[in-house]
Coordinates of C-alpha atoms and ligand atoms in Angstrom, one line a residue:
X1 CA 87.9 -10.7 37.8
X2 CA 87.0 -13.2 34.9
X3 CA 83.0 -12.9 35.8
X4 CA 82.3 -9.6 36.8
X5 CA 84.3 -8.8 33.4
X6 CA 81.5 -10.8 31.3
X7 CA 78.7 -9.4 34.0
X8 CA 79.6 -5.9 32.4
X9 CA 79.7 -6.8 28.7
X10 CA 76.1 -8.8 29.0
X11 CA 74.4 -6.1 31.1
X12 CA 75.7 -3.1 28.2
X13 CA 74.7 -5.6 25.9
X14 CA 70.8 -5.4 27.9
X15 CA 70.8 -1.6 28.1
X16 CA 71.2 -1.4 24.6
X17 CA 68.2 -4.0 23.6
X18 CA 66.0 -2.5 25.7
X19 CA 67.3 1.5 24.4
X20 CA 66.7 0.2 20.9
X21 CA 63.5 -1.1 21.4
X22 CA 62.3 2.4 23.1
X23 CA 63.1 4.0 20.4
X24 CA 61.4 1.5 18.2
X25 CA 58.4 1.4 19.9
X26 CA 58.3 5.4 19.9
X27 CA 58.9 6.2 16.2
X28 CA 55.9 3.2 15.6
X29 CA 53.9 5.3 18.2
X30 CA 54.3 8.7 16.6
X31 CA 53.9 7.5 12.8
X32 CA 50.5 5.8 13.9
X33 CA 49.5 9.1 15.3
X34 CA 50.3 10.9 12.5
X35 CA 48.8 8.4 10.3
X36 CA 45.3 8.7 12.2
X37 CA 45.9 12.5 12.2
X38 CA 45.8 12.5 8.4
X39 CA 42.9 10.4 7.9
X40 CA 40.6 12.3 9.7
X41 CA 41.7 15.3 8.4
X42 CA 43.4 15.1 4.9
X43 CA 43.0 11.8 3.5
X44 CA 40.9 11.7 -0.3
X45 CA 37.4 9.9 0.4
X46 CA 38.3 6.9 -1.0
X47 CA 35.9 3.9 -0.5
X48 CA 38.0 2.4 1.2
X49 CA 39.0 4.1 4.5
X50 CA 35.5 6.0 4.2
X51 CA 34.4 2.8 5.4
X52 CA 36.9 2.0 7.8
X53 CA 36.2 5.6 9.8
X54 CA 32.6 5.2 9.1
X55 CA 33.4 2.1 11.4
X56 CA 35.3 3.2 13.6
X57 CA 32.9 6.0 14.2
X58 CA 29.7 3.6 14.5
X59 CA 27.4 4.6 12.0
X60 CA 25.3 2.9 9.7
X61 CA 25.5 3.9 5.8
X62 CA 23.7 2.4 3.3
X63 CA 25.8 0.9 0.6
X64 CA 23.9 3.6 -2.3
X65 CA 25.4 6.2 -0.2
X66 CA 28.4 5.2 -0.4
X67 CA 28.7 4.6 -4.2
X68 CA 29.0 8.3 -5.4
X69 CA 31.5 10.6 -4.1
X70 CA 29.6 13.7 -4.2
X71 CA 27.3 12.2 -1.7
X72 CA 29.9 10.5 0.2
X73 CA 31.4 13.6 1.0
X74 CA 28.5 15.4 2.1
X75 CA 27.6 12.0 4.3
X76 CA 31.2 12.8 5.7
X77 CA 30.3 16.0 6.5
X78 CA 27.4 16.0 8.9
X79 CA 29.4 12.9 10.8
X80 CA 26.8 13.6 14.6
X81 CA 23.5 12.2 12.9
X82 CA 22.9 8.5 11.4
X83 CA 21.1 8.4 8.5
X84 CA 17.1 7.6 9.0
X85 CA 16.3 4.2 8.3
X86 CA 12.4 2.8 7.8
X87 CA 13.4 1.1 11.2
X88 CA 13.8 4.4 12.7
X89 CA 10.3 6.3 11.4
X90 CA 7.5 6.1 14.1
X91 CA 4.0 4.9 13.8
X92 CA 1.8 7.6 11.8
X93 CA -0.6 9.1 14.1
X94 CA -4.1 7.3 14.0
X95 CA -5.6 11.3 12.7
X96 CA -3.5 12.2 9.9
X97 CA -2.3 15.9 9.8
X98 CA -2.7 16.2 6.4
X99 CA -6.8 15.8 6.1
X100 CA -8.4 18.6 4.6
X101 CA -12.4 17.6 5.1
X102 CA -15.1 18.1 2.5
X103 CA -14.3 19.1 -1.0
X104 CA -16.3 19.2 -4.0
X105 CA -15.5 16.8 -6.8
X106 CA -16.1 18.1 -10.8
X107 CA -16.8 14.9 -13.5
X108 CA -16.9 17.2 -15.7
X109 CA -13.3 18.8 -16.5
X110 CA -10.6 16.5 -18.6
X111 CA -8.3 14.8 -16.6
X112 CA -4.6 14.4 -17.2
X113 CA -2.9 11.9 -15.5
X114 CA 0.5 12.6 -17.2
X115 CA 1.5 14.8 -14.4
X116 CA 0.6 13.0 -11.6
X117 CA 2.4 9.8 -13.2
X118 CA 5.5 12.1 -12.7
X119 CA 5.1 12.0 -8.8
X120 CA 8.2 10.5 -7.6
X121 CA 6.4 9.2 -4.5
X122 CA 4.1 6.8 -6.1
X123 CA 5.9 3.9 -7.6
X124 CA 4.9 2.0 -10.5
X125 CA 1.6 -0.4 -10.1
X126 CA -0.1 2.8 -7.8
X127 CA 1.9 1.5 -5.0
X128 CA 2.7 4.2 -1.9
X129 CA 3.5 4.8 1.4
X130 CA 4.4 7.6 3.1
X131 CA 7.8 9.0 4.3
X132 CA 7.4 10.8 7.2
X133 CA 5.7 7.6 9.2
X134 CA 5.0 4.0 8.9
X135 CA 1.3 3.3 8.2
X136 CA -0.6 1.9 10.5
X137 CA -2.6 -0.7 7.8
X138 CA -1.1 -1.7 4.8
X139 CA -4.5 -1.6 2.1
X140 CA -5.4 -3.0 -1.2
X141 CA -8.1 -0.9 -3.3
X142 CA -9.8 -3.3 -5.2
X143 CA -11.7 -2.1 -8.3
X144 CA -13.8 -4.2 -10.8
X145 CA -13.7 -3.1 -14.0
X146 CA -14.9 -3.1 -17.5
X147 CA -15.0 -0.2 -20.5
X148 CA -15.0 2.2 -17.4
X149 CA -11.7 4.1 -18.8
X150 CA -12.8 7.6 -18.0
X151 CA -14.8 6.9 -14.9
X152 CA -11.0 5.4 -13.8
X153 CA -9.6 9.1 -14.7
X154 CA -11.8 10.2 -12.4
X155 CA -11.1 7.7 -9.4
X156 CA -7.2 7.8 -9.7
X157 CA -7.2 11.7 -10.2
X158 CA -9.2 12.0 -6.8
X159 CA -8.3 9.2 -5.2
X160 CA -4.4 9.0 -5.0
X161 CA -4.3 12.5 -3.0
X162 CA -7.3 11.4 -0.7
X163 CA -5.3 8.2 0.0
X164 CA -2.0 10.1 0.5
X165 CA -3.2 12.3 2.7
X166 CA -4.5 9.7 4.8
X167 CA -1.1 8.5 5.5
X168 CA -1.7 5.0 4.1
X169 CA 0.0 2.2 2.6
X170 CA -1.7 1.3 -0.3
X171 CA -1.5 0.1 -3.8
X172 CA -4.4 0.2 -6.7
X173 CA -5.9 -2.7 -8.3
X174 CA -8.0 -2.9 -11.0
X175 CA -9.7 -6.2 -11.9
X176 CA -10.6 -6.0 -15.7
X177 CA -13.2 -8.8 -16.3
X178 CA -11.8 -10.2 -20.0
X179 CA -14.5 -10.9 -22.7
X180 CA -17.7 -9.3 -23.2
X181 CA -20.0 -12.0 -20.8
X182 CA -22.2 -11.0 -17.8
X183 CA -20.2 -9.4 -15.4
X184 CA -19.4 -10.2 -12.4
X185 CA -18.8 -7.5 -9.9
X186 CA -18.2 -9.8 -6.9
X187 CA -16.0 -12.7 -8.3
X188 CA -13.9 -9.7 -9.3
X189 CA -13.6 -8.5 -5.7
X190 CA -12.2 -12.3 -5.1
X191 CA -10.1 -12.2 -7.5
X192 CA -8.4 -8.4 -6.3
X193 CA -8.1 -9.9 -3.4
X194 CA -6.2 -13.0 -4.2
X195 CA -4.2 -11.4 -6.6
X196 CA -3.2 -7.6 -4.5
X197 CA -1.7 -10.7 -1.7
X198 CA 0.5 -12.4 -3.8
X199 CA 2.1 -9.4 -4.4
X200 CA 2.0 -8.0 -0.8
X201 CA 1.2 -8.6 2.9
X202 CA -1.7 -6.0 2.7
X203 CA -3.8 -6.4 6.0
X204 CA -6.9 -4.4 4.8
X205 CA -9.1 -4.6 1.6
X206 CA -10.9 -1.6 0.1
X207 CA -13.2 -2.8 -2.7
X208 CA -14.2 0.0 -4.6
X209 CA -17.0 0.5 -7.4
X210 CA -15.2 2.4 -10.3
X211 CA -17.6 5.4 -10.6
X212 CA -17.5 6.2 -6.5
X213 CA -15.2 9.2 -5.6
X214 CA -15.7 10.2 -1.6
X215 CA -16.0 13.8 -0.9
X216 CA -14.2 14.1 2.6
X217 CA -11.1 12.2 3.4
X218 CA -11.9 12.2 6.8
X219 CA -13.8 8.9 5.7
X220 CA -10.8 7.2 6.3
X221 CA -10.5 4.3 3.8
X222 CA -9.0 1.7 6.1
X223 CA -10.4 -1.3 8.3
X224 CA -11.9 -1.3 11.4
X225 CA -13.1 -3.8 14.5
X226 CA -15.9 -4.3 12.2
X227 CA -16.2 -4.4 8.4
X228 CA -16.6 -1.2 7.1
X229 CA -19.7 0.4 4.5
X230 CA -18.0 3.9 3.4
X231 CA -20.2 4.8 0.7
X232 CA -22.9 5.6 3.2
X233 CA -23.8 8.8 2.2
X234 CA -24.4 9.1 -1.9
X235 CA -26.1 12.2 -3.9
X236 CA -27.8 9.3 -6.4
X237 CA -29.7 8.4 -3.2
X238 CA -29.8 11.8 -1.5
X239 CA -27.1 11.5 0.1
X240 CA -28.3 8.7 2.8
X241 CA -28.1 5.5 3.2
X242 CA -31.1 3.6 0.5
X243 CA -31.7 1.0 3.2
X244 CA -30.6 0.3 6.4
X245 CA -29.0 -3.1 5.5
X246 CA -27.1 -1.2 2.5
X247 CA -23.5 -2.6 1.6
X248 CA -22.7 -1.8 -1.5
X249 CA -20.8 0.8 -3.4
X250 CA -17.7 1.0 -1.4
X251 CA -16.8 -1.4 1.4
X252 CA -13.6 -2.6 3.7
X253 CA -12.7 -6.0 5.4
X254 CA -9.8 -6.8 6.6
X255 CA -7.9 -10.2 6.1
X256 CA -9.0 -11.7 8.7
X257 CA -12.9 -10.5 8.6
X258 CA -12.8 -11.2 4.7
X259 CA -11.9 -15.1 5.4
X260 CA -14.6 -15.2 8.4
X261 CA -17.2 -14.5 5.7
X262 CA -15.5 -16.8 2.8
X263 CA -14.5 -13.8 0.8
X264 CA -17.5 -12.3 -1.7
X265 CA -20.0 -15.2 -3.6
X266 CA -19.3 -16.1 -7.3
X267 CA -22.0 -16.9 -8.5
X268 CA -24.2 -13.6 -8.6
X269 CA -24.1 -12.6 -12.8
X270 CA -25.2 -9.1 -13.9
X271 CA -26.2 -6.4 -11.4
X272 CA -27.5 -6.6 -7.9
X273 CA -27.2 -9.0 -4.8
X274 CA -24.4 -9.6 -4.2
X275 CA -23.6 -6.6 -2.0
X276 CA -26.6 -7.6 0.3
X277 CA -25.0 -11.0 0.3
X278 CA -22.3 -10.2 1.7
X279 CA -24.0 -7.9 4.0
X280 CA -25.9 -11.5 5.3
X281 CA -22.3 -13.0 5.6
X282 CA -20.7 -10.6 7.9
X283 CA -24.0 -10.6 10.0
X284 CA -24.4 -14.9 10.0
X285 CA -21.0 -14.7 10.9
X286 CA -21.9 -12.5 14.2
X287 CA -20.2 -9.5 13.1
X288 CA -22.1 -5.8 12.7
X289 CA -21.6 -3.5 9.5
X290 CA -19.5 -0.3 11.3
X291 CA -20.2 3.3 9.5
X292 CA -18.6 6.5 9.2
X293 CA -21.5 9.9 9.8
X294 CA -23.2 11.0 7.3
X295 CA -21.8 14.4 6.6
X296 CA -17.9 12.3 6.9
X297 CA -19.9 9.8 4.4
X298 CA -20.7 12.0 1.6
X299 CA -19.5 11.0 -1.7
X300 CA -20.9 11.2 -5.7
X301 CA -21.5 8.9 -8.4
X302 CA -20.3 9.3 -12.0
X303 CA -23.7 9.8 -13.8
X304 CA -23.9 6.6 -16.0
X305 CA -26.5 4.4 -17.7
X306 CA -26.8 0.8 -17.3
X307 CA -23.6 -1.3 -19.0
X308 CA -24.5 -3.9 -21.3
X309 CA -24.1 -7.2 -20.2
X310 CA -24.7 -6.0 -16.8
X311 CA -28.5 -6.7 -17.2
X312 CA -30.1 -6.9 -12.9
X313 CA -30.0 -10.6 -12.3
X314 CA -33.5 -11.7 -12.3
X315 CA -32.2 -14.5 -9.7
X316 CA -30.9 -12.4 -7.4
X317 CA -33.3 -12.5 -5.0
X318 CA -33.3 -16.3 -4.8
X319 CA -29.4 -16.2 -4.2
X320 CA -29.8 -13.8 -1.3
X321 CA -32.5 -15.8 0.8
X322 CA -30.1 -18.8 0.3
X323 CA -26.8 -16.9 1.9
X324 CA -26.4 -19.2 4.6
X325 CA -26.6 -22.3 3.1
X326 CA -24.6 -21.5 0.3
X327 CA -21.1 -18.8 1.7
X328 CA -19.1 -22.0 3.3
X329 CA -18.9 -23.3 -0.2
X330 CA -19.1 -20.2 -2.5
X331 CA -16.7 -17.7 -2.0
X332 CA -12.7 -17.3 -1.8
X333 CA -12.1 -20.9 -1.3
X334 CA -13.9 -22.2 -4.6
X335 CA -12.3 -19.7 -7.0
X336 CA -11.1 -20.0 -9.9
X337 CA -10.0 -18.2 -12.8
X338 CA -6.8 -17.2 -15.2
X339 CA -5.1 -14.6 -15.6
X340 CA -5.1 -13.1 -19.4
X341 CA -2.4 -9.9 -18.6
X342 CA -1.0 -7.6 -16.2
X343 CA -0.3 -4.3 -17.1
X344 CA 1.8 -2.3 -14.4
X345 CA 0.8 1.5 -15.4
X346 CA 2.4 4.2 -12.6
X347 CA -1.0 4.7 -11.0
X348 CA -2.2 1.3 -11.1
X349 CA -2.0 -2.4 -11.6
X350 CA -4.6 -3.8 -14.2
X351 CA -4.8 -7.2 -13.9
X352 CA -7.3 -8.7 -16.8
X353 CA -9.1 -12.0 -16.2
X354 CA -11.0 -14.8 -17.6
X355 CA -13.5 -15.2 -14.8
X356 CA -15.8 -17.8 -17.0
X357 CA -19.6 -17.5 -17.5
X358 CA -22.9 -18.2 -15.9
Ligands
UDH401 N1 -18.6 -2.2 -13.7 C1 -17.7 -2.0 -14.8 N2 -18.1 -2.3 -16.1 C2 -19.3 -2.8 -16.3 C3 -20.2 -3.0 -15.3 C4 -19.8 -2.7 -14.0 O1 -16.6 -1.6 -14.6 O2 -19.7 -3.0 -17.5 C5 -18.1 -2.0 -12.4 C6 -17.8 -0.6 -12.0 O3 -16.7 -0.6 -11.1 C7 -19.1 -0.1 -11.5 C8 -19.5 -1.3 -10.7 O4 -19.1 -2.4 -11.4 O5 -18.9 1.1 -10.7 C9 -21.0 -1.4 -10.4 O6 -21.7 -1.3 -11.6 P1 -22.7 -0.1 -11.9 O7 -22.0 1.2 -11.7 O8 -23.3 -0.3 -13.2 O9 -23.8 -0.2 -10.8 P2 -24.9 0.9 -10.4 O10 -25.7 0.4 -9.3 O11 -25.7 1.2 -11.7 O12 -24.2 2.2 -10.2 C10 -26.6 0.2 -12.2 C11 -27.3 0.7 -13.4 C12 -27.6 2.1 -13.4 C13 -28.5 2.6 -14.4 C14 -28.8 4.0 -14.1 C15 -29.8 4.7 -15.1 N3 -30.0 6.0 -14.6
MN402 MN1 -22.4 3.1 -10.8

């Protein structure tokens, strides 16, 4: 009797454990149902378990998002779609939908830049890039520059919406020669270049007289297999090209065709040559000069009389039959020069330098 007596106790004893635990288990169940219930439904959006049911959910917020409520909530709202990231945007298309073809140009209305400074899509320095696509070339304009301040009205005023509709990456340079020497329009260029890639990884370098505004932005001001002449088509030479072995006025080179050629010569002081240098460089290097048509081509010059200390350079033509013996030790890889300021305005960055003398 003894044992079957203690059996009974011990297995009550069981029935109970295990009852208890049931029940246990079943209130933890229905308050953790309830609980999850509430979040989802009533719970305050609180940083805190806004995170843990964006989580649970398995989308990405940025951390600005989640720093004001107002915007919180709305993010909370629309719970099916993730937010777009740059990741996400596809390549722009190589036409841009936004080109609008020839337009006429007028030099002689008063420009206001104050309200295109207000544009929130350009950021300070003339930097942009588009929102509804990623770029296919990432491009630096390179400008040289001296006492030019209302032919660079002109440019930005025209140029920022011909660039924008072009669905480009691009930021604004302008290389201010400092001190009142002989310029030098194509250690400038060098310098633009050196310069616009310390700041970014641009891939393709526009290098822009100040006084040249293009008439059709279907001249698309990018770089190509070859290295680019866009001014091709100017009303001071009838609109066509002066010569056929014409460079100058506006030109493109990418990164890597720029440092086949050894970047632009230094050593040309006052006006002319230096564009026909260059011209030699890409062709000794066994490249071809590529050209949009003449009617895409068009484009006008600021009217303008000769700048002083800008003189024609009487040894210009010396320089120029000498090209090949002298671009693998004249060009980007023996410059020098020193920065004097850098002014960061919304539509541009003016970077003044003390480029020396003849
Ligand atoms: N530049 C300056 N400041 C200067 C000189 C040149 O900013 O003092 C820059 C500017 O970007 C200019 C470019 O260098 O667009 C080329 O110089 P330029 O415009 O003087 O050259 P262009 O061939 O004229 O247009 C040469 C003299 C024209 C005299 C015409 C008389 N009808
Ligand atoms: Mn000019």
């Amino acid at each position: 009797m003894e044992p079957r007596a203690n059996f009974s106790v011990l297995h009550r004893a069981c029935a109970l454990v295990v009852a208890l635990c049931t029940l246990h288990l079943s209130v933890m169940l229905l308050f953790y149902l309830r609980s999850t219930g509430d979040e989802s439904e009533h719970a305050p959006p609180s940083p805190g378990n806004f995170t843990l049911r964006t989580l649970r959910k398995g989308h990405s917020v940025s951390t600005s998002t989640m720093t004001s409520t107002s915007t919180m909530t709305s993010t909370m709202t629309s719970t099916s779609t993730a937010i777009p990231t740059t990741q996400a945007l596809e390549k722009c298309p190589d036409t841009s939908p936004l080109l609008v073809g020839p337009r006429n140009v007028n030099f002689s209305q008063t420009i206001d830049l104050n309200e295109m400074r207000q544009d929130p899509k350009v950021s300070v320095g003339g930097r942009y890039k588009p929102r509804e696509c990623v770029s296919l070339q990432k491009v630096a304009l390179i400008i040289p520059f001296r006492h030019r301040e209302e032919h660079m009205k002109h440019w930005l005023y025209y140029l920022h919406p011909f660039l924008q509709r072009q669905q480009l990456d691009y930021g604004v340079y302008v290389i201010e020669q400092d001190g009142e020497d002989t310029f030098n329009r194509a250690k400038l260029m060098n310098v633009g270049y050196a310069e616009a890639l310390k700041e970014y990884d641009y891939d393709c370098f526009i290098f822009s007289d100040v006084d040249i505004i293009p008439l059709d932005d279907r001249n698309t001001y990018r770089c190509f297999d070859q290295p680019r002449h866009l001014a091709v088509s100017m009303d001071k030479f009838g609109f066509r090209l002066p010569y056929n072995q014409y460079f100058g006025g506006v030109s493109a080179m990418s990164k890597e065709q720029y440092l086949k050629v050894n970047g632009f010569p230094n050593n040309y002081w006052g006006w002319g040559g230096e564009d026909d240098d260059i011209y030699n460089r890409v062709t000794f290097r066994g490249m071809s000069v590529s050209r949009p048509d003449g009617v895409v081509g068009r484009c006008k010059m600021i009217q303008h009389v000769r700048d002083n200390k800008n003189e024609p350079n009487p040894q210009r033509f010396d320089r120029i039959a000498r090209t090949r013996q002298t671009m693998d030790s004249d060009g980007i890889n023996s410059l020098t020069y020193r920065v004097v300021r850098t002014e960061k305005d919304q539509l541009f960055t003016k970077i003044t330098v003390d480029i020396g003398k003849p």
